[in-house]
Coordinates of C-alpha atoms in Angstrom, one line a residue:
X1 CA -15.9 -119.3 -51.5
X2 CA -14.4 -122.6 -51.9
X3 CA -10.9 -123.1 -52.8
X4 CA -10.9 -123.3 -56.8
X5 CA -10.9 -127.0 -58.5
X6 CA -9.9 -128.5 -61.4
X7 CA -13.5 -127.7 -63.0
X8 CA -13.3 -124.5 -61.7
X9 CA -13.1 -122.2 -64.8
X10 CA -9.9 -120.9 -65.3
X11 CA -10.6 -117.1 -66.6
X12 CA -12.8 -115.1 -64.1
X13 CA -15.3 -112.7 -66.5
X14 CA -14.0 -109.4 -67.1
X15 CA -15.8 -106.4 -68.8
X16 CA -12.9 -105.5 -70.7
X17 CA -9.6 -106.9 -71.8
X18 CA -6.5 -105.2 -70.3
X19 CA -5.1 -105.0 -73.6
X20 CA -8.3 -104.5 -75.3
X21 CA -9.2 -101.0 -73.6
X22 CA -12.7 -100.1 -73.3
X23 CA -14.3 -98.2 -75.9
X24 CA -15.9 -94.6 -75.3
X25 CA -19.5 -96.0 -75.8
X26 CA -18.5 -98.5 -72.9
X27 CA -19.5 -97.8 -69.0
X28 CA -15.6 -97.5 -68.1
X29 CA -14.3 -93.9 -67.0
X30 CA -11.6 -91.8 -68.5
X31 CA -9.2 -92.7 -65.6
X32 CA -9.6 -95.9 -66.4
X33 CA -9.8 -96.1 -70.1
X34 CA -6.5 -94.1 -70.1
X35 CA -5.4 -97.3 -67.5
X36 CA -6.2 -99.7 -70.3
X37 CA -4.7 -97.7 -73.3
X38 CA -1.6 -97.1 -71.0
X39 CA -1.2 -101.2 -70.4
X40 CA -1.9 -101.8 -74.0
X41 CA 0.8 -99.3 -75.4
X42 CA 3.2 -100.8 -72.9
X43 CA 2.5 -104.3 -74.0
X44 CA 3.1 -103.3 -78.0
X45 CA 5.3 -100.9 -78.2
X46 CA 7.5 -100.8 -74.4
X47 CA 8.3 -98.1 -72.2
X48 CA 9.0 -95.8 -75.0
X49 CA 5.8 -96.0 -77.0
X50 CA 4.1 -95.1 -74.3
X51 CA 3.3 -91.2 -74.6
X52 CA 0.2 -88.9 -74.0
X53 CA -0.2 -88.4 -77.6
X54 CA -0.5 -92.2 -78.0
X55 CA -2.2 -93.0 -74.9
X56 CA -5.6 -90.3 -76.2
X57 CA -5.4 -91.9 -80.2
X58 CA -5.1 -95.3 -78.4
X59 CA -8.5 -94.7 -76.0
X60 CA -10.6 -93.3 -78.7
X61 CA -10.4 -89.9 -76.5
X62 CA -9.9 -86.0 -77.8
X63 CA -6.2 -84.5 -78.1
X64 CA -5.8 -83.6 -74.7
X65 CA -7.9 -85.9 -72.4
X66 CA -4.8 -88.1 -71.1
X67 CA -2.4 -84.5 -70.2
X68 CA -5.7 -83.1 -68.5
X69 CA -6.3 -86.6 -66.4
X70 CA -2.4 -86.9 -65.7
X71 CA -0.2 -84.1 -66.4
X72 CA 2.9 -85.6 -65.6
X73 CA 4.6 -88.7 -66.7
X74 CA 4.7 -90.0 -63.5
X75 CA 0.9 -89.8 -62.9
X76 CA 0.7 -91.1 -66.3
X77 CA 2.7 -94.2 -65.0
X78 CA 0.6 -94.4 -61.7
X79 CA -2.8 -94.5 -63.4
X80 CA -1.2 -97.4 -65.2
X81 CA -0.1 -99.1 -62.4
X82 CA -3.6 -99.1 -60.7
X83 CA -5.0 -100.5 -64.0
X84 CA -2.2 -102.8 -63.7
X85 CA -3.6 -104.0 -60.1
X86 CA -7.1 -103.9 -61.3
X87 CA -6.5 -106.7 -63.7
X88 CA -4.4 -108.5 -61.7
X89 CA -6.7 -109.0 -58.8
X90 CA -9.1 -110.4 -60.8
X91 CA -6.9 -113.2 -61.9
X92 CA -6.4 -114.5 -57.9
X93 CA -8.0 -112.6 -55.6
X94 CA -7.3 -112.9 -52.1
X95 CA -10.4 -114.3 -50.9
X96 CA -9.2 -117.0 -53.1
X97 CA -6.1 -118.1 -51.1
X98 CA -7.2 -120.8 -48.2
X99 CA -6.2 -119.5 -44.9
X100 CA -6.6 -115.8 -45.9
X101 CA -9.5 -114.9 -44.1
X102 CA -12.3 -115.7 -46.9
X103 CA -12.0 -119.2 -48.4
X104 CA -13.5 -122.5 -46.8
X105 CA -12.3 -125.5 -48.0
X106 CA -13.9 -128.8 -48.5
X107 CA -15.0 -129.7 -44.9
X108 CA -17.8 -130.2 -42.3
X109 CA -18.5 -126.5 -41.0
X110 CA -17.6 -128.0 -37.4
X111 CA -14.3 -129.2 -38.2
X112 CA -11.7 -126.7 -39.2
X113 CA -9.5 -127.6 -41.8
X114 CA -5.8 -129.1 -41.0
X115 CA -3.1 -127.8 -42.2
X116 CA -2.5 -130.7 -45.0
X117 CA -5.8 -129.6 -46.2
X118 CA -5.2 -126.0 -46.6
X119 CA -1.6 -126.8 -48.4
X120 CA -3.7 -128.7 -50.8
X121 CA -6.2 -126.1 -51.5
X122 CA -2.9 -123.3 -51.6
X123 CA -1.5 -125.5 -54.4
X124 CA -5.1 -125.7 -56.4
X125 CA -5.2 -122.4 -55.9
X126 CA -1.8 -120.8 -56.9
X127 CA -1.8 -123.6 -59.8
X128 CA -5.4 -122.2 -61.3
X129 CA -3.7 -118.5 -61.3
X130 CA -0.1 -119.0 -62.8
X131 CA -2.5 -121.1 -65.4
X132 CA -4.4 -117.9 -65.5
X133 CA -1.7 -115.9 -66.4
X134 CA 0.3 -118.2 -69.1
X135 CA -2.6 -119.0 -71.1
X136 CA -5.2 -115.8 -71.0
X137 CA -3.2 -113.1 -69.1
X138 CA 0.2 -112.9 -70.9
X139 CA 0.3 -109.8 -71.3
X140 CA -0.4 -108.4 -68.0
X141 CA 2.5 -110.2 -67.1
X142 CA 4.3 -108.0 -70.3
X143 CA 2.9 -104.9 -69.0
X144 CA 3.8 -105.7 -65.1
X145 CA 7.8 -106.1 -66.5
X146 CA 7.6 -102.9 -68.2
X147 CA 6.2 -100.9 -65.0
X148 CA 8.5 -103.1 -62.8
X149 CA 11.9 -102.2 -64.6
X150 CA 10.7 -98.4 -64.9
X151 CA 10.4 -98.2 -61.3
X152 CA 13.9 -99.4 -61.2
X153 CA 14.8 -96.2 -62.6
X154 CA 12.2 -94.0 -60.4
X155 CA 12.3 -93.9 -57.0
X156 CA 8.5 -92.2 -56.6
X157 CA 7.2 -94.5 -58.7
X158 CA 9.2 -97.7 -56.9
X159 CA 7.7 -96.3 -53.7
X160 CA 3.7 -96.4 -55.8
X161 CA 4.4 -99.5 -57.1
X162 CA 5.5 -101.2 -54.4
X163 CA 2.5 -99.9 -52.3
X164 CA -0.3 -100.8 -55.0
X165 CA 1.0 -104.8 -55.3
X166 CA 1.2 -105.0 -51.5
X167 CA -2.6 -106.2 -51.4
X168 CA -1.2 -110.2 -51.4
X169 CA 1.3 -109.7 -48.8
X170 CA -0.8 -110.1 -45.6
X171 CA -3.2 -112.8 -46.9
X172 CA -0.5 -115.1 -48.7
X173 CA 1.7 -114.9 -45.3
X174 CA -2.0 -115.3 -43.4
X175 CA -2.6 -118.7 -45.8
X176 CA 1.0 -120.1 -45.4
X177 CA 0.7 -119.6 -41.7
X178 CA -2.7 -121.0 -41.4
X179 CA -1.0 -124.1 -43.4
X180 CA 1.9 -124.4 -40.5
X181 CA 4.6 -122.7 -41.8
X182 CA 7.2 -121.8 -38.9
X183 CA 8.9 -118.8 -40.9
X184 CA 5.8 -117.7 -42.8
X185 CA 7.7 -114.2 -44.3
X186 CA 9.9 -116.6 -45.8
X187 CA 8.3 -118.6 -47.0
X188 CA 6.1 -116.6 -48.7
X189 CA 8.8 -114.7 -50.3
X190 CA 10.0 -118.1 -51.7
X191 CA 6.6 -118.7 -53.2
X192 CA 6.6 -115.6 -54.5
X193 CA 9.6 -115.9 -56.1
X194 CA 9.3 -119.2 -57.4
X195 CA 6.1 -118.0 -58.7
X196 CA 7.8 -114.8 -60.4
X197 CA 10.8 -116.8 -61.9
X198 CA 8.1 -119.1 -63.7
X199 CA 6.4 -116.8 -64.8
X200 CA 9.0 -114.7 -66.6
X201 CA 10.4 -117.7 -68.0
X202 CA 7.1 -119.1 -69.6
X203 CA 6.1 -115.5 -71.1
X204 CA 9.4 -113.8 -71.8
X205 CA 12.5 -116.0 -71.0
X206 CA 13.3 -119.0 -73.0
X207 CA 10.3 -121.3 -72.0
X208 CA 7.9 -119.2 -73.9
X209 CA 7.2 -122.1 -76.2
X210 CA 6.6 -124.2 -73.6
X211 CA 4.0 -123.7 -71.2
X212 CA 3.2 -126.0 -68.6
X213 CA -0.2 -127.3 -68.2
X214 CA -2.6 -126.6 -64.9
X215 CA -1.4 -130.5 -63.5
X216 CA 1.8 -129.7 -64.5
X217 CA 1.9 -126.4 -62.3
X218 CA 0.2 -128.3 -59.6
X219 CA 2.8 -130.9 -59.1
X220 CA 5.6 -128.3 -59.0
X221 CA 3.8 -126.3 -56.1
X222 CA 2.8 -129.2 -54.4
X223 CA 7.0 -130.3 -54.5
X224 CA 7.8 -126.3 -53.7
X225 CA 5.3 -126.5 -50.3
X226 CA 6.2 -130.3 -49.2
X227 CA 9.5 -129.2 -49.2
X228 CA 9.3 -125.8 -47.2
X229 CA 6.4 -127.4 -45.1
X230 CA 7.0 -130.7 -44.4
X231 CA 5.5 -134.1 -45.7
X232 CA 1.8 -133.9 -45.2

């Protein structure tokens, strides 16, 4: 796969919208219907709309369905949080990331890239999904601070969600070394940080209003890796 462009299209196909959960004619399973419902209560009414009861009237299912397929609240919350994954993997998936294992960028097959080029294909790539998010995934990124700050309070379910979001941890430190970073682990978490800060300033902090645009987004990673990285 080649590192996304800017006539790439920004919003990968999906079969269903996150908060849009699939309907019981649909191919989707219970498990993950109940996902859906979950991420969509979560997004309109918080933590404390979210409820069995709601989650069944919510996914068209009988009385019943969501207590049968998670009996606690915690499983409740875990079925959510792999929903919550679902989506977000197909917003950047990690074959996307240069340097990860699965993405060629634009060179002769002989050649391998250098490391300038892979920097440029990271900031394409990482500027297509925070574009992703602010303009046709808000509010996974709603849903994601809802999960986040439960987990806060419960220690199993810091321990799930912390395992289910690991999946961009060894290919974003794989890209960033395969770009020449020296400290790759840090550097990657000051991406990812950089990343997360944006992002909850753009869809809940006071930049809501103000979203920046895909060039926009590009120039500021492109600054944030020159400066950890090196001139190119």
């Amino acid at each position: 796969m080649s590192a996304p462009t800017a006539d790439s299209a920004d919003t990968p196909a999906s079969p269903a919208s996150p908060t849009s959960p699939a309907s019981p004619a649909s191919s989707a399973s219970r498990a993950e219907r109940i996902g859906d419902a979950a991420l969509d209560l979560l997004v309109e009414r918080g933590m404390r709309g979210l409820t069995h009861r709601a989650v069944d009237e919510r996914a068209g299912l009988p009385q019943g369905s969501t207590s049968n397929h998670a009996r606690t609240r915690q499983a409740l919350l875990e079925t959510a949080v792999r929903r919550q994954v679902h989506w977000e993997a197909r917003v950047l998936t990690p074959d996307e990331l240069p340097g990860a294992g699965g993405t060629e960028t634009h060179h002769d097959a002989d050649t391998p890239p250098t490391a300038g080029a892979l920097v440029d294909a990271l900031v394409d790539a990482f500027a297509l999904a925070l574009h992703r998010y602010l303009t046709d995934h808000r509010a996974l990124l709603v849903s994601r601070y809802e999960l986040a700050l439960e987990a806060t309070r419960r220690p199993e379910l810091r321990a799930f969600f912390d395992a289910a979001g690991s999946a961009f941890h060894g290919p974003l430190v794989a890209a960033m070394t395969a770009a020449g970073s020296p400290e790759p682990e840090r550097h990657a978490l000051s991406l990812v940080a950089w990343c997360e800060g944006l992002m909850f300033s753009c869809a809940a902090g006071s930049f809501h209003a103000a979203v920046p645009g895909r060039a926009e987004l590009r120039t500021g990673f492109d600054e944030l890796l020159r400066g950890m990285l090196g001139p190119r």
